[in-house]
Every structure is written in structure tokens, then in C-alpha cells.
CSV table of C-alpha atoms in Angstrom, one decimal:
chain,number,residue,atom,x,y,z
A,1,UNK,CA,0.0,0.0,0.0
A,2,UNK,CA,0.7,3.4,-0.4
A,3,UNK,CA,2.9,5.2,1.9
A,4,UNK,CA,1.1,8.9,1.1
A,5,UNK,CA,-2.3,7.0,1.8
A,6,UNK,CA,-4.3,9.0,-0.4
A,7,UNK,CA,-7.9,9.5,0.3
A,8,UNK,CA,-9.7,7.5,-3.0
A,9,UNK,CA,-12.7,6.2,-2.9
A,10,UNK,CA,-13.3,2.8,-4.2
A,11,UNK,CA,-16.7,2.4,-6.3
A,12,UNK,CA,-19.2,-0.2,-6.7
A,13,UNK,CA,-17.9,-0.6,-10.1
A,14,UNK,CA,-14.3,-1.0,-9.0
A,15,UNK,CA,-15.1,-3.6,-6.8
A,16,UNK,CA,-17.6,-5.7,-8.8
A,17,UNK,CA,-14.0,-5.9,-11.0
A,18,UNK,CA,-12.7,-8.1,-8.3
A,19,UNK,CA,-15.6,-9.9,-6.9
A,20,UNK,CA,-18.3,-9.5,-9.8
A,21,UNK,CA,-21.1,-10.8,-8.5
A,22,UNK,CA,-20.0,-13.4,-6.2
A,23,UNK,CA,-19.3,-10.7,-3.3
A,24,UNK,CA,-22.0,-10.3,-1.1
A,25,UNK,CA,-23.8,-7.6,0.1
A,26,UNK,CA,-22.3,-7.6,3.5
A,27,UNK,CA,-19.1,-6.6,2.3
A,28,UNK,CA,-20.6,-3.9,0.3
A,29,UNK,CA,-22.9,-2.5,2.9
A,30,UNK,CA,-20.0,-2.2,5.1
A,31,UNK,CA,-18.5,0.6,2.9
A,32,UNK,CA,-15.2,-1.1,2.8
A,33,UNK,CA,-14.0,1.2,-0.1
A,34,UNK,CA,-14.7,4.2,1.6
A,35,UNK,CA,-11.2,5.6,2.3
A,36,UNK,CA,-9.2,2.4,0.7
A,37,UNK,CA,-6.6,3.0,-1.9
A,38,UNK,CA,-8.0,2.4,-4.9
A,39,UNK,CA,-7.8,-1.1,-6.5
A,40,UNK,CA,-4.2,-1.7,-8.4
A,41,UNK,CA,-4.4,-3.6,-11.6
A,42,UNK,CA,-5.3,-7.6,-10.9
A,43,UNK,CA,-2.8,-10.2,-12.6
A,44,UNK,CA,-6.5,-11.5,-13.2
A,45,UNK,CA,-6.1,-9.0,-16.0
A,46,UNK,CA,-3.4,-10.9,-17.4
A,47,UNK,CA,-5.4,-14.5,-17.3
A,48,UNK,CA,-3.5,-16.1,-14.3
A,49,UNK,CA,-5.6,-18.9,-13.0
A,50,UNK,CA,-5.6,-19.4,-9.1
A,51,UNK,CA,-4.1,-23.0,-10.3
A,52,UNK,CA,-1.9,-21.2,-12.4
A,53,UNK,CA,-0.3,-19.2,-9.1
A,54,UNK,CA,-0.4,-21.9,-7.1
A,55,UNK,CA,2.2,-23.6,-9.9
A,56,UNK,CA,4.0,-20.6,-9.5
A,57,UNK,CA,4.7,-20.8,-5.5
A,58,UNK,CA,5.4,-24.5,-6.2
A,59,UNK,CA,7.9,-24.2,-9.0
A,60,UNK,CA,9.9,-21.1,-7.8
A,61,UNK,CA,10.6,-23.4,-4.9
A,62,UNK,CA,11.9,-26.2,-6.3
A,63,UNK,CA,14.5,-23.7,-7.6
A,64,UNK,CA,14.8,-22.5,-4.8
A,65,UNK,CA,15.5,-26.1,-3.5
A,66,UNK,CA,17.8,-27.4,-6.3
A,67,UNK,CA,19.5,-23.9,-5.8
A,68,UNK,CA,18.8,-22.7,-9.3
A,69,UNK,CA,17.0,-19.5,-8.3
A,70,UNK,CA,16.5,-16.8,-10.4
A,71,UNK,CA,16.1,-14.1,-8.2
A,72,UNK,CA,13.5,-12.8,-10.1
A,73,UNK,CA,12.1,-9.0,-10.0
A,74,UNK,CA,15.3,-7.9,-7.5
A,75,UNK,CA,16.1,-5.2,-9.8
A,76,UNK,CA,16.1,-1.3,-8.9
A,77,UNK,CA,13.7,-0.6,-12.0
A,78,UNK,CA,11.3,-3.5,-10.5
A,79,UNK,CA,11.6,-1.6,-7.0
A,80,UNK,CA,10.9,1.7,-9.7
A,81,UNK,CA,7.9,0.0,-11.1
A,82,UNK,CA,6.2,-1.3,-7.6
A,83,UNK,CA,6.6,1.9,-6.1
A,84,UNK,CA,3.5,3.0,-7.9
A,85,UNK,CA,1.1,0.3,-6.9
A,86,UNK,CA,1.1,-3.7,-6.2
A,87,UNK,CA,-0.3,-6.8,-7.8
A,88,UNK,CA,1.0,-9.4,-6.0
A,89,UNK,CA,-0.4,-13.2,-7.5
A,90,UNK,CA,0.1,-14.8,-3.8
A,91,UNK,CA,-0.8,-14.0,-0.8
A,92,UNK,CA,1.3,-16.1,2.5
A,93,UNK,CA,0.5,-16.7,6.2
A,94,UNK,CA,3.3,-18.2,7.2
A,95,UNK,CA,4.9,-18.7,10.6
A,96,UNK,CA,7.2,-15.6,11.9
A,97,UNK,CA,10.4,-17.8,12.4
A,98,UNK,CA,13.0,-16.7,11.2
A,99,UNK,CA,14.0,-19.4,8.6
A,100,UNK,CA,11.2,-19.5,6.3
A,101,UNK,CA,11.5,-16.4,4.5
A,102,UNK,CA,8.7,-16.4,1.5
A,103,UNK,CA,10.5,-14.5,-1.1
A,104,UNK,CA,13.3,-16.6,-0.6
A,105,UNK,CA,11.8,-20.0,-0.6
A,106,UNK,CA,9.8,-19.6,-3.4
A,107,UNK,CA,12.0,-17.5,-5.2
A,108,UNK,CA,10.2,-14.5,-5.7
A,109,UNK,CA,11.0,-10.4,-5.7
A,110,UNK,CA,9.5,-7.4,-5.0
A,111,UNK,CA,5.6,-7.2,-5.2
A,112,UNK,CA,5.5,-10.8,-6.0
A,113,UNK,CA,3.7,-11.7,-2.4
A,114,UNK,CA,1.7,-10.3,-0.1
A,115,UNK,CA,3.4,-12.2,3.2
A,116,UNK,CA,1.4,-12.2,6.7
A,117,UNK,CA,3.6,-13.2,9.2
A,118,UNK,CA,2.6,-14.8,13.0
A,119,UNK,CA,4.5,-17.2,15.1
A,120,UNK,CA,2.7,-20.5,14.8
A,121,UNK,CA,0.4,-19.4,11.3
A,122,UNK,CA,-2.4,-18.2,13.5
A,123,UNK,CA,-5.4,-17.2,11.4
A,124,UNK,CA,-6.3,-13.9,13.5
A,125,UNK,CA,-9.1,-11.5,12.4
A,126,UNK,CA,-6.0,-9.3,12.0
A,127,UNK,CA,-4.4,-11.8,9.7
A,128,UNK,CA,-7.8,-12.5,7.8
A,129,UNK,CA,-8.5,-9.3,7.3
A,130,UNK,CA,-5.1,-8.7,5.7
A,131,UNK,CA,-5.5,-10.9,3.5
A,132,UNK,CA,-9.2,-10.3,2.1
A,133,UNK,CA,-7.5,-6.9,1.4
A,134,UNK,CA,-4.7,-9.0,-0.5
A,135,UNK,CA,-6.8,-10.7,-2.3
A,136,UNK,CA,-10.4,-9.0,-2.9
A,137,UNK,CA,-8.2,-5.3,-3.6
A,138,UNK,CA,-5.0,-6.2,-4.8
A,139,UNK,CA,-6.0,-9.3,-6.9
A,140,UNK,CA,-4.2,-12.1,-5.4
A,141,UNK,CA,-5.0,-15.3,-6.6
A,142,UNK,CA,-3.7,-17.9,-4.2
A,143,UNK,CA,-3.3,-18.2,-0.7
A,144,UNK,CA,-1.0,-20.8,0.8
A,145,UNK,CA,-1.1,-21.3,4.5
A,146,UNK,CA,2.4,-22.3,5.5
A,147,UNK,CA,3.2,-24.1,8.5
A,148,UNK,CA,6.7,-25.7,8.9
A,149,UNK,CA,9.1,-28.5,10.6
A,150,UNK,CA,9.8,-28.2,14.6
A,151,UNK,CA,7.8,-25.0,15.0
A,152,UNK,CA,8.4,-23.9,18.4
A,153,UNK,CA,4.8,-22.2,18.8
A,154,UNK,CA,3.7,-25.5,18.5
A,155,UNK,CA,6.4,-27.0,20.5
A,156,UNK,CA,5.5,-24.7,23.2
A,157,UNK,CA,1.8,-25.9,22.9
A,158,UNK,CA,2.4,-29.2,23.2
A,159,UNK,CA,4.3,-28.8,26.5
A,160,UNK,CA,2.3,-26.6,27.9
A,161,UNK,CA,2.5,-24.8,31.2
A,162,UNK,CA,2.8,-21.0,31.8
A,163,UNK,CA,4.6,-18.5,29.5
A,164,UNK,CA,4.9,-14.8,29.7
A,165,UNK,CA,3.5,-11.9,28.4
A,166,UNK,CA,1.3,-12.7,25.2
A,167,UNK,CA,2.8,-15.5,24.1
A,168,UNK,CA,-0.2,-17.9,25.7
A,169,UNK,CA,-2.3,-16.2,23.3
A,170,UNK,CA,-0.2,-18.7,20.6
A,171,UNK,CA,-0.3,-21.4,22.6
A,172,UNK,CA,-4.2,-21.6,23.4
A,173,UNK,CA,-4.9,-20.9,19.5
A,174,UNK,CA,-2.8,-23.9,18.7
A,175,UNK,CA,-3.8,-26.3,21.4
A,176,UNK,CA,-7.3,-27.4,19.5
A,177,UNK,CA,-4.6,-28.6,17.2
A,178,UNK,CA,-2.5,-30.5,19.4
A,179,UNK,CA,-5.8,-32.5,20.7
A,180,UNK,CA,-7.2,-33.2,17.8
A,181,UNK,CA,-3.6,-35.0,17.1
A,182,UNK,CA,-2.8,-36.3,20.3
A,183,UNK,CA,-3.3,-39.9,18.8
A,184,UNK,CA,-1.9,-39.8,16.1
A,185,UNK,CA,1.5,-41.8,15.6
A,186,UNK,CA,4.2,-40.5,14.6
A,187,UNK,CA,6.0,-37.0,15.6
A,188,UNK,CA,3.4,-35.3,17.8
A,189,UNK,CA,5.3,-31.7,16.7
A,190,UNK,CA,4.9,-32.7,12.4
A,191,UNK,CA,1.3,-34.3,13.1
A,192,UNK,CA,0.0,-31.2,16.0
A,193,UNK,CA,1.6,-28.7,13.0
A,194,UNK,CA,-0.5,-30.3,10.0
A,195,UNK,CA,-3.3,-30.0,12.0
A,196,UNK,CA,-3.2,-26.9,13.2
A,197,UNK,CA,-2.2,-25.8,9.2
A,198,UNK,CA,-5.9,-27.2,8.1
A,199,UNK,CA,-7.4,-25.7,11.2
A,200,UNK,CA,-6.2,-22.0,10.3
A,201,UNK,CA,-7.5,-23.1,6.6
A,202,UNK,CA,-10.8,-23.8,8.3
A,203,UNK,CA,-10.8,-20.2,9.8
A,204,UNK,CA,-10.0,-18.5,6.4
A,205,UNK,CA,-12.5,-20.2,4.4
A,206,UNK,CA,-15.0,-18.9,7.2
A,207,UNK,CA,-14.4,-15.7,5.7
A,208,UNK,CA,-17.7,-14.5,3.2
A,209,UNK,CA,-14.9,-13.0,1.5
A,210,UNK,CA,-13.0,-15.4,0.7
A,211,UNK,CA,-15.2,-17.7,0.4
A,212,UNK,CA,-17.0,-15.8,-2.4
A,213,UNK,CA,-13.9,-15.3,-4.3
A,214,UNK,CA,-13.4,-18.9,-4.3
A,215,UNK,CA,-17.1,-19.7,-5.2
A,216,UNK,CA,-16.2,-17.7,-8.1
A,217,UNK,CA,-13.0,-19.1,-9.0
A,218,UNK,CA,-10.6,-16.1,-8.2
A,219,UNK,CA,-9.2,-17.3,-5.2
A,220,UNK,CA,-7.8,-21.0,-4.1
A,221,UNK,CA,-6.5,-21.3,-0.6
A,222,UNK,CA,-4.2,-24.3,0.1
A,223,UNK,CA,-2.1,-25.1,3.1
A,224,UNK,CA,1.4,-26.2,2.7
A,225,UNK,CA,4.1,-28.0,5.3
A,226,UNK,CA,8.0,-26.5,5.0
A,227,UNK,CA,10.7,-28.7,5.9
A,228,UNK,CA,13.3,-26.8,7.6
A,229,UNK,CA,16.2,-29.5,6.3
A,230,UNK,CA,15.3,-29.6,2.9
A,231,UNK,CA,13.7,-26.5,2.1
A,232,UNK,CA,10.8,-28.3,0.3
A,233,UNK,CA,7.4,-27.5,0.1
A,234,UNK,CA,4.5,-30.1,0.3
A,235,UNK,CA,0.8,-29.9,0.1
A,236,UNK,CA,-1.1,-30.1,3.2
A,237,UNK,CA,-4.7,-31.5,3.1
């Protein structure tokens, strides 16, 4: 977004570009245009399929994994270019540690992604809200829900006991999770992680939303496990 924040209103029409008629009235009647930036241009525009950026994500990290990146849109004139607005084709909720840097995994550059962040890949209204913007205003066509190998939010969960500050927040979010693995076999930490991964997908497709832009085949939301070791990406669900 915008650094200047410019006061545009978004119209009816503008919206309908994004949603058509598959957004519902609640999200119209809420005036959610009426001090947003206005819309950038959708890679929808330029015929990318949800499937299609989903391949994307998928192949830019097996480069990233048989270390044949390509680094793509690093450039100063790219930086030039999405100064001016962003169209990112993915949006990310991934876990805040600090080894699973999205632009890096999947081999993307500037304006590429639009990255959430939160330790454990909670899907907070914060988060969700984040990325209806990313995907009903900007155009994003995929969202991948990325959880990863010994995640220490979920760690943490599984132990239990106390913890300071705001960090029991985490915890209780992810402990539904940990139950509904508990018997599992296997490693509690992979299997308490999967779960929680389709449990914060279950949370996003609550959005109407989201949920609309699926319905009308804008949007696909997918989760996806990262393997610290290897770097790979796998498809969860």
C-alpha cells in the first residue's frame, strides 16, 4: 500500500472488478471502499488462473530447492515500477520464524507476495482481514497457508505450562490442534503442525470474503508443510 495513503474512494464498479457478483452484500454495505486506496491492476487481467499461481509458488521453490533461483524482479527498476502500486499473485501466512523467509523460498522479488507473518500461522481476524485486502483489492490469486518442521509455537503448545506476556495467546490458539492429534502416531510436533495448518485453513475459508472469491473461482487457498532441512514444500490437506 501506499505510503502517502491518499484518500480515493473505491466504487461499486471498481469492486464488482474483483468480486463481480460473487461478493455479497455484507461486504458492500459495510463501505469497505470508503477511504481504501484504490484497487491496483489484478494479474486477473493478465489471465493467471488461481491453479496457475499456485504452480507458480510450487515451482519457484523447487528452484529455490535445487539452488537454481533466479532471483526474479530484484532489480532497482522492479523496486521503480512497484513503487507505484502492487499486484502481488500470492498471498502467505506463514509462521514468523525466522528461517522461512517467503520470497526466498519460493523464489520471488518485489511485489510478488503479499506475506502475513505470525509465530505458529495463526489465522487472527487481523491476519484475515489482511488478507481479504490481499486478495479481494489487490488481486491475489492464491493463498498458501504455510506451516513448517519443529515449529516452536507448537512445540510450546504441546508442553504446555505457563509462559509470559502474550505469548499464551499462541499457545491456546494452537492447542485445539495438538488435541485433535494427540493420537496420532508418529511426531506429535509434524502431526500437532499439520493440523493446526488445516485448522487455520478452516478459519480463512469462514471468511464471506474469501469464500465468495473462491465460489467464483478467483481465489484457491491451500495449506502447505516446509521442511526446515530440505527447504521443500509439500501440500497439506
Amino acid at each position: 500500500m501506499s505510503r502517502q495513503h491518499p484518500q480515493i474512494n473505491l466504487s461499486r464498479r471498481s469492486l464488482f472488478k474483483f468480486g463481480a457478483g460473487a461478493i455479497g452484500t455484507g461486504v458492500l454495505t459495510a463501505g469497505i471502499g470508503s477511504n481504501l486506496l484504490a484497487p491496483q491492476k489484478a494479474l486477473a487481467e493478465d489471465d493467471i488462473t488461481p491453479d496457475k499461481a499456485l504452480q507458480e509458488l510450487l515451482d519457484g521453490n523447487q528452484r529455490f530447492v535445487k539452488s537454481k533461483r533466479k532471483n526474479p524482479h530484484q532489480t532497482h527498476s522492479r523496486l521503480v515500477e512497484v513503487a507505484k502500486g502492487q499486484n502481488p499473485f500470492a498471498s502467505i501466512l506463514s509462521c514468523a520464524d525466522s528461517r522461512v523467509p517467503s520470497e526466498i523460498i519460493f523464489d520471488q522479488g518485489l511485489g510478488d507476495l503479499f506475506v502475513c507473518r505470525v509465530a505458529g500461522n495463526i489465522a487472527t481476524r487481523e491476519e484475515i482481514g489482511s488478507l481479504e485486502f490481499g486478495s479481494l483489492i489487490l488481486g491475489s490469486k492464491v493463498i498458501m497457508l504455510v506451516g513448517h518442521e519443529r515449529c516452536g509455537a507448537v512445540s510450546a503448545a504441546i508442553k504446555g505450562g505457563e509462559v509470559p506476556g502474550q505469548i499464551g495467546s499462541l499457545i491456546e490458539a494452537i492447542k485445539p490442534s495438538v488435541e485433535s492429534s494427540k493420537d496420532q502416531s508418529g511426531d506429535k510436533v509434524k502431526n500437532a503442525c499439520k493440523a493446526n495448518i488445516l485448522a487455520q485453513i478452516k478459519k480463512l475459508n469462514s471468511s464471506t470474503v474469501l469464500s465468495d472469491l473462491i465460489k467464483a473461482e478467483k481465489l484457491k487457498i491451500v495449506g502447505a508443510y516446509y521442511d526446515l532441512d530440505t527447504g521443500i514444500i509439500s501440500i497439506v490437506g
